[in-house]
Short mmCIF file of C-alpha atoms in Angstrom, two decimals:
data_model
loop_
_atom_site.label_atom_id
_atom_site.label_comp_id
_atom_site.label_asym_id
_atom_site.label_seq_id
_atom_site.Cartn_x
_atom_site.Cartn_y
_atom_site.Cartn_z
CA MET P 1 48.65 -72.08 103.61
CA SER P 2 46.88 -72.54 99.88
CA GLU P 3 48.30 -75.38 97.62
CA ASN P 4 49.35 -72.75 94.97
CA ALA P 5 50.86 -70.12 97.26
CA PRO P 6 54.91 -69.95 96.98
CA PRO P 7 57.51 -71.45 99.29
CA GLU P 8 58.02 -68.95 102.22
CA ASN P 9 61.46 -68.39 100.69
CA SER P 10 61.03 -67.78 97.20
CA LEU P 11 61.21 -64.14 95.64
CA ASP P 12 58.57 -62.27 94.28
CA PRO P 13 58.32 -62.63 90.43
CA GLY P 14 59.96 -60.15 88.53
CA LEU P 15 63.69 -58.87 87.26
CA TYR P 16 66.72 -58.68 89.98
CA ILE P 17 69.61 -57.14 88.62
CA VAL P 18 72.59 -58.48 90.40
CA ALA P 19 76.08 -57.11 90.50
CA THR P 20 79.08 -59.69 90.68
CA PRO P 21 82.72 -59.90 91.40
CA ILE P 22 85.15 -57.79 89.01
CA GLY P 23 88.12 -60.26 89.99
CA ASN P 24 88.03 -61.21 93.69
CA LEU P 25 84.83 -63.48 94.39
CA GLY P 26 85.19 -62.20 98.19
CA ASP P 27 83.26 -59.05 97.09
CA ILE P 28 79.96 -60.80 96.43
CA THR P 29 77.59 -59.29 98.59
CA LEU P 30 75.12 -61.18 101.10
CA ARG P 31 72.02 -59.85 99.58
CA ALA P 32 73.55 -61.23 95.75
CA VAL P 33 73.85 -64.22 97.48
CA ASP P 34 70.42 -64.63 98.72
CA VAL P 35 68.61 -63.30 95.69
CA LEU P 36 70.72 -66.17 93.51
CA ARG P 37 69.64 -68.75 95.69
CA ARG P 38 66.19 -67.86 95.91
CA CYS P 39 65.77 -66.96 92.38
CA ASP P 40 63.96 -68.98 89.64
CA GLY P 41 66.65 -69.13 87.23
CA VAL P 42 69.90 -66.55 86.08
CA ALA P 43 70.17 -64.60 83.11
CA CYS P 44 73.83 -64.16 82.12
CA GLU P 45 76.20 -62.99 79.35
CA ASP P 46 78.03 -66.34 79.22
CA THR P 47 76.94 -69.48 81.06
CA ARG P 48 80.14 -70.71 81.86
CA VAL P 49 81.37 -67.73 83.47
CA THR P 50 78.48 -67.57 85.60
CA GLY P 51 78.54 -71.21 86.05
CA LYS P 52 81.55 -71.02 87.80
CA LEU P 53 80.37 -68.11 90.14
CA LEU P 54 77.52 -70.12 91.19
CA LYS P 55 79.84 -73.32 91.48
CA HIS P 56 81.75 -71.31 93.91
CA LEU P 57 78.76 -70.42 96.01
CA GLY P 58 77.23 -73.75 96.19
CA ILE P 59 74.42 -72.92 94.13
CA SER P 60 72.99 -74.55 90.94
CA LYS P 61 69.98 -72.65 89.02
CA PRO P 62 68.67 -72.74 85.32
CA LEU P 63 71.23 -70.41 83.24
CA TRP P 64 69.82 -68.61 80.14
CA ARG P 65 72.48 -67.04 77.86
CA TYR P 66 71.26 -63.17 77.27
CA ASP P 67 73.14 -60.20 76.11
CA ASP P 68 71.36 -57.19 74.31
CA HIS P 69 72.01 -58.75 70.80
CA SER P 70 69.59 -61.81 71.98
CA GLU P 71 66.35 -61.69 69.18
CA HIS P 72 63.31 -59.66 70.45
CA ARG P 73 61.20 -62.86 70.96
CA ASP P 74 63.83 -64.63 73.04
CA ARG P 75 63.82 -61.23 75.33
CA SER P 76 59.89 -61.37 74.77
CA ARG P 77 59.81 -65.03 76.31
CA LEU P 78 62.32 -64.25 79.43
CA VAL P 79 60.07 -60.94 79.80
CA GLU P 80 56.85 -62.86 79.97
CA SER P 81 58.18 -65.64 82.24
CA MET P 82 58.84 -63.06 85.15
CA ARG P 83 55.23 -62.64 85.54
CA THR P 84 55.48 -65.86 87.74
CA ARG P 85 59.11 -66.15 88.39
CA ALA P 86 61.92 -64.30 89.54
CA VAL P 87 64.79 -63.93 87.65
CA ALA P 88 68.37 -62.64 88.17
CA LEU P 89 70.04 -60.66 85.71
CA VAL P 90 74.25 -60.80 85.80
CA SER P 91 76.85 -60.08 83.59
CA ASP P 92 80.10 -61.72 83.20
CA ALA P 93 81.91 -59.10 85.74
CA GLY P 94 80.31 -56.20 87.77
CA THR P 95 77.06 -54.20 87.22
CA PRO P 96 74.91 -54.96 84.99
CA LEU P 97 73.83 -52.19 82.19
CA VAL P 98 77.42 -50.59 82.90
CA SER P 99 78.88 -51.19 79.63
CA ASP P 100 77.20 -54.64 79.85
CA PRO P 101 74.14 -56.01 78.73
CA GLY P 102 70.53 -55.61 80.02
CA TYR P 103 69.39 -52.11 79.00
CA ARG P 104 66.73 -53.53 76.44
CA LEU P 105 65.63 -56.13 78.93
CA VAL P 106 65.32 -53.53 81.89
CA ASN P 107 63.50 -51.40 79.33
CA ASP P 108 61.22 -54.12 78.25
CA CYS P 109 60.30 -55.04 81.80
CA ARG P 110 59.21 -51.53 82.65
CA ALA P 111 57.03 -51.42 79.40
CA GLU P 112 55.12 -54.74 80.15
CA GLY P 113 54.60 -53.76 84.09
CA ILE P 114 57.34 -56.41 85.46
CA PRO P 115 59.02 -55.25 88.71
CA VAL P 116 62.73 -54.49 88.55
CA THR P 117 65.33 -54.41 91.49
CA ALA P 118 68.69 -53.81 91.33
CA LEU P 119 71.17 -54.85 93.84
CA PRO P 120 74.37 -52.67 94.57
CA GLY P 121 77.62 -54.19 94.26
CA PRO P 122 81.18 -54.26 92.69
CA CYS P 123 81.58 -51.48 89.58
CA ALA P 124 85.20 -51.14 88.08
CA ALA P 125 84.45 -47.49 87.29
CA VAL P 126 83.49 -46.56 90.87
CA MET P 127 86.39 -48.29 92.26
CA GLY P 128 88.70 -46.97 89.62
CA LEU P 129 87.69 -43.41 90.56
CA THR P 130 87.74 -43.59 94.23
CA LEU P 131 91.79 -45.30 93.66
CA SER P 132 92.73 -42.73 91.31
CA GLY P 133 93.16 -39.67 93.68
CA LEU P 134 91.71 -37.17 91.01
CA PRO P 135 88.48 -34.97 91.67
CA ASN P 136 85.65 -37.09 92.32
CA ASP P 137 82.72 -34.56 92.95
CA ARG P 138 81.86 -34.59 89.39
CA PHE P 139 82.86 -37.44 87.02
CA MET P 140 81.31 -38.81 83.77
CA PHE P 141 81.56 -42.50 82.75
CA ALA P 142 82.02 -42.41 79.04
CA GLY P 143 82.37 -46.13 78.29
CA PHE P 144 84.66 -48.02 76.04
CA LEU P 145 86.74 -45.66 73.73
CA PRO P 146 86.41 -46.14 70.00
CA SER P 147 88.97 -48.42 68.73
CA LYS P 148 89.55 -46.32 65.58
CA ASP P 149 92.17 -43.61 66.09
CA LYS P 150 90.16 -40.96 63.90
CA ALA P 151 86.96 -42.00 65.85
CA ARG P 152 88.98 -41.94 69.25
CA ARG P 153 90.16 -38.41 68.64
CA GLU P 154 86.95 -36.98 67.57
CA PHE P 155 85.17 -38.87 70.65
CA LEU P 156 87.77 -36.96 72.81
CA GLU P 157 87.56 -33.86 71.50
CA GLU P 158 83.65 -33.84 71.95
CA LEU P 159 84.34 -34.26 75.61
CA ALA P 160 87.32 -31.57 76.26
CA GLY P 161 84.74 -28.78 77.06
CA ILE P 162 83.35 -31.04 80.29
CA ASP P 163 84.66 -30.01 83.58
CA ALA P 164 84.82 -33.09 85.16
CA THR P 165 86.76 -36.26 85.72
CA LEU P 166 86.14 -38.80 82.79
CA ILE P 167 86.13 -42.32 82.90
CA PHE P 168 86.90 -44.94 80.29
CA TYR P 169 87.09 -48.54 80.20
CA GLU P 170 90.00 -49.95 77.74
CA THR P 171 91.71 -52.94 76.67
CA ALA P 172 95.58 -53.32 77.30
CA PRO P 173 96.68 -53.64 73.84
CA ARG P 174 95.33 -50.15 73.13
CA LEU P 175 96.14 -48.42 76.38
CA LEU P 176 99.17 -46.61 74.61
CA LYS P 177 97.32 -45.39 71.59
CA SER P 178 94.72 -43.76 73.93
CA LEU P 179 97.05 -42.22 76.24
CA ASP P 180 98.30 -40.70 73.14
CA ALA P 181 94.96 -39.55 71.76
CA ILE P 182 94.57 -38.08 75.44
CA ASP P 183 97.66 -36.16 75.37
CA HIS P 184 97.20 -34.27 72.06
CA ALA P 185 92.90 -34.03 72.44
CA LEU P 186 92.88 -33.01 76.38
CA PRO P 187 96.24 -32.12 77.03
CA ASN P 188 95.50 -30.05 80.29
CA ARG P 189 94.51 -33.28 82.07
CA GLU P 190 96.01 -35.78 84.46
CA VAL P 191 95.47 -39.40 83.87
CA ALA P 192 94.87 -42.23 85.71
CA VAL P 193 95.51 -46.00 85.05
CA ALA P 194 93.55 -48.41 86.96
CA ARG P 195 93.80 -52.12 86.13
CA GLU P 196 93.29 -55.66 87.56
CA LEU P 197 91.13 -54.13 90.02
CA THR P 198 90.58 -56.27 93.23
CA LYS P 199 93.03 -58.90 91.85
CA LEU P 200 96.50 -59.78 93.00
CA HIS P 201 98.39 -57.07 90.78
CA GLU P 202 96.29 -54.07 91.17
CA GLU P 203 97.58 -51.04 90.37
CA ALA P 204 96.43 -47.33 89.86
CA ARG P 205 99.04 -45.42 88.63
CA ARG P 206 98.75 -41.26 87.82
CA GLY P 207 100.57 -38.91 85.94
CA MET P 208 100.44 -36.56 82.80
CA PRO P 209 100.20 -39.22 79.82
CA PRO P 210 103.76 -38.69 78.54
CA GLY P 211 105.08 -40.24 81.62
CA LEU P 212 102.45 -42.80 81.59
CA ILE P 213 103.36 -43.55 77.75
CA ALA P 214 106.87 -44.28 78.81
CA TYR P 215 105.92 -46.25 81.64
CA TYR P 216 103.41 -48.77 80.01
CA ASP P 217 105.85 -48.73 76.91
CA ALA P 218 108.70 -50.02 78.89
CA HIS P 219 105.97 -52.62 81.34
CA PRO P 220 103.48 -53.43 78.68
CA PRO P 221 100.14 -53.66 80.40
CA LYS P 222 98.05 -56.89 81.16
CA GLY P 223 94.36 -57.03 82.43
CA GLU P 224 91.17 -54.98 82.15
CA ILE P 225 91.80 -51.00 82.42
CA VAL P 226 89.82 -48.09 83.69
CA LEU P 227 91.39 -45.15 81.98
CA LEU P 228 90.45 -41.59 84.31
CA VAL P 229 91.37 -38.48 83.25
CA GLY P 230 90.76 -35.46 85.60
CA PRO P 231 89.49 -32.21 84.71
CA PRO P 232 91.38 -29.26 83.19
CA ILE P 233 94.43 -27.84 85.38
CA GLU P 234 93.49 -24.42 86.63
CA GLN P 235 95.86 -21.63 85.38
CA VAL P 236 96.69 -20.34 88.66
CA MET P 237 98.64 -23.43 90.27
CA SER P 238 100.42 -23.97 94.12
CA GLY P 239 103.93 -24.83 93.93
CA LYS P 240 103.05 -28.20 94.83
CA ASP P 241 100.88 -28.88 92.30
CA ALA P 242 103.76 -27.59 89.84
CA ASP P 243 106.54 -29.78 91.62
CA MET P 244 104.17 -32.80 91.24
CA LEU P 245 104.06 -32.52 87.29
CA LEU P 246 107.55 -31.44 87.29
CA ALA P 247 108.30 -34.76 89.24
CA ASP P 248 106.47 -36.67 86.79
CA ALA P 249 107.71 -35.43 83.75
CA LEU P 250 111.48 -35.48 84.86
CA THR P 251 111.14 -39.36 85.31
CA THR P 252 111.13 -39.14 81.31
CA MET P 253 112.29 -36.01 79.94
CA LYS P 254 115.32 -33.83 80.14
CA THR P 255 115.05 -30.67 82.44
CA SER P 256 114.61 -28.72 79.79
CA GLN P 257 111.87 -30.70 77.94
CA ALA P 258 110.00 -30.88 81.66
CA ALA P 259 110.08 -27.60 81.89
CA ALA P 260 108.46 -26.75 78.74
CA HIS P 261 105.96 -29.73 78.85
CA VAL P 262 104.60 -28.33 82.12
CA ALA P 263 104.81 -24.59 81.10
CA LYS P 264 102.76 -25.87 77.82
CA VAL P 265 99.94 -27.61 79.90
CA THR P 266 99.33 -25.02 82.98
CA GLY P 267 100.43 -21.74 81.33
CA LEU P 268 103.38 -21.09 84.01
CA ASP P 269 106.51 -19.35 83.23
CA ARG P 270 108.95 -21.78 81.55
CA LYS P 271 111.99 -20.37 83.01
CA GLU P 272 110.52 -20.27 86.52
CA LEU P 273 109.82 -24.32 85.66
CA TYR P 274 113.23 -24.74 84.72
CA LYS P 275 114.85 -23.29 87.63
CA ARG P 276 112.37 -25.18 89.86
CA ALA P 277 113.23 -28.64 87.93
CA MET P 278 116.82 -27.94 88.05
CA GLU P 279 116.30 -27.70 92.23
CA LEU P 280 114.13 -30.98 92.18
CA ARG P 281 116.93 -32.92 90.47
CA GLY P 282 119.43 -31.34 92.93
CA GLU P 283 121.62 -29.60 90.11
#
């Protein structure tokens, strides 16, 4: 073996995009651990967060802080180093580039001919979709909802015509405002709130916005949230579908209000819905 040849267990130079746990540290993949052990260094959002993960794994590596606001010269130096070194890119949690840093770095690497590979792993958006029970044959991830009321409303209105399940990231303090905005901008859609994913108090609660607003107003949420909005409800519905919507509405509304609400969002006859609501309540 030549004196200049790399060790047998070293990685080829380039960028390795590594997904990390979103809560439960047991979700780290074997391949991710292998790359983190064998790489020459780790580019990360917060060296403190990544340092804790590496300590848990029994790994010690040079850590370089990186996010998409890093100066171009810093990114250029990092890219140039990958001509001879293997660099792992991680975010604080989940898959890099999915509402996390990495987009500019990956593009710069490709422009410079630096090899890029990605390791699949935890992603809150995908986990929220699979837990929600909402249609998953067609979906759109739209990142974080705008924080300002007007911008949030306009953003949702732009997506109103998309016949797919919509996936957003949201913070607990803004959840009620976002649910209210969805109720007005996307009135014909079921919603799911998935929060604290992979953690002790994991929850995936589904219903129409008014019912969810009433619940979370009484039980203020904590933690990070994936907010999912199902596709428009078909005008022709089965009795089972109507019963589900009525049952959800009846948790927070009077019988007449529940019937009126379901009639509004489905186009079904209000009087028939009122009769069925009375039956569901045993009246």
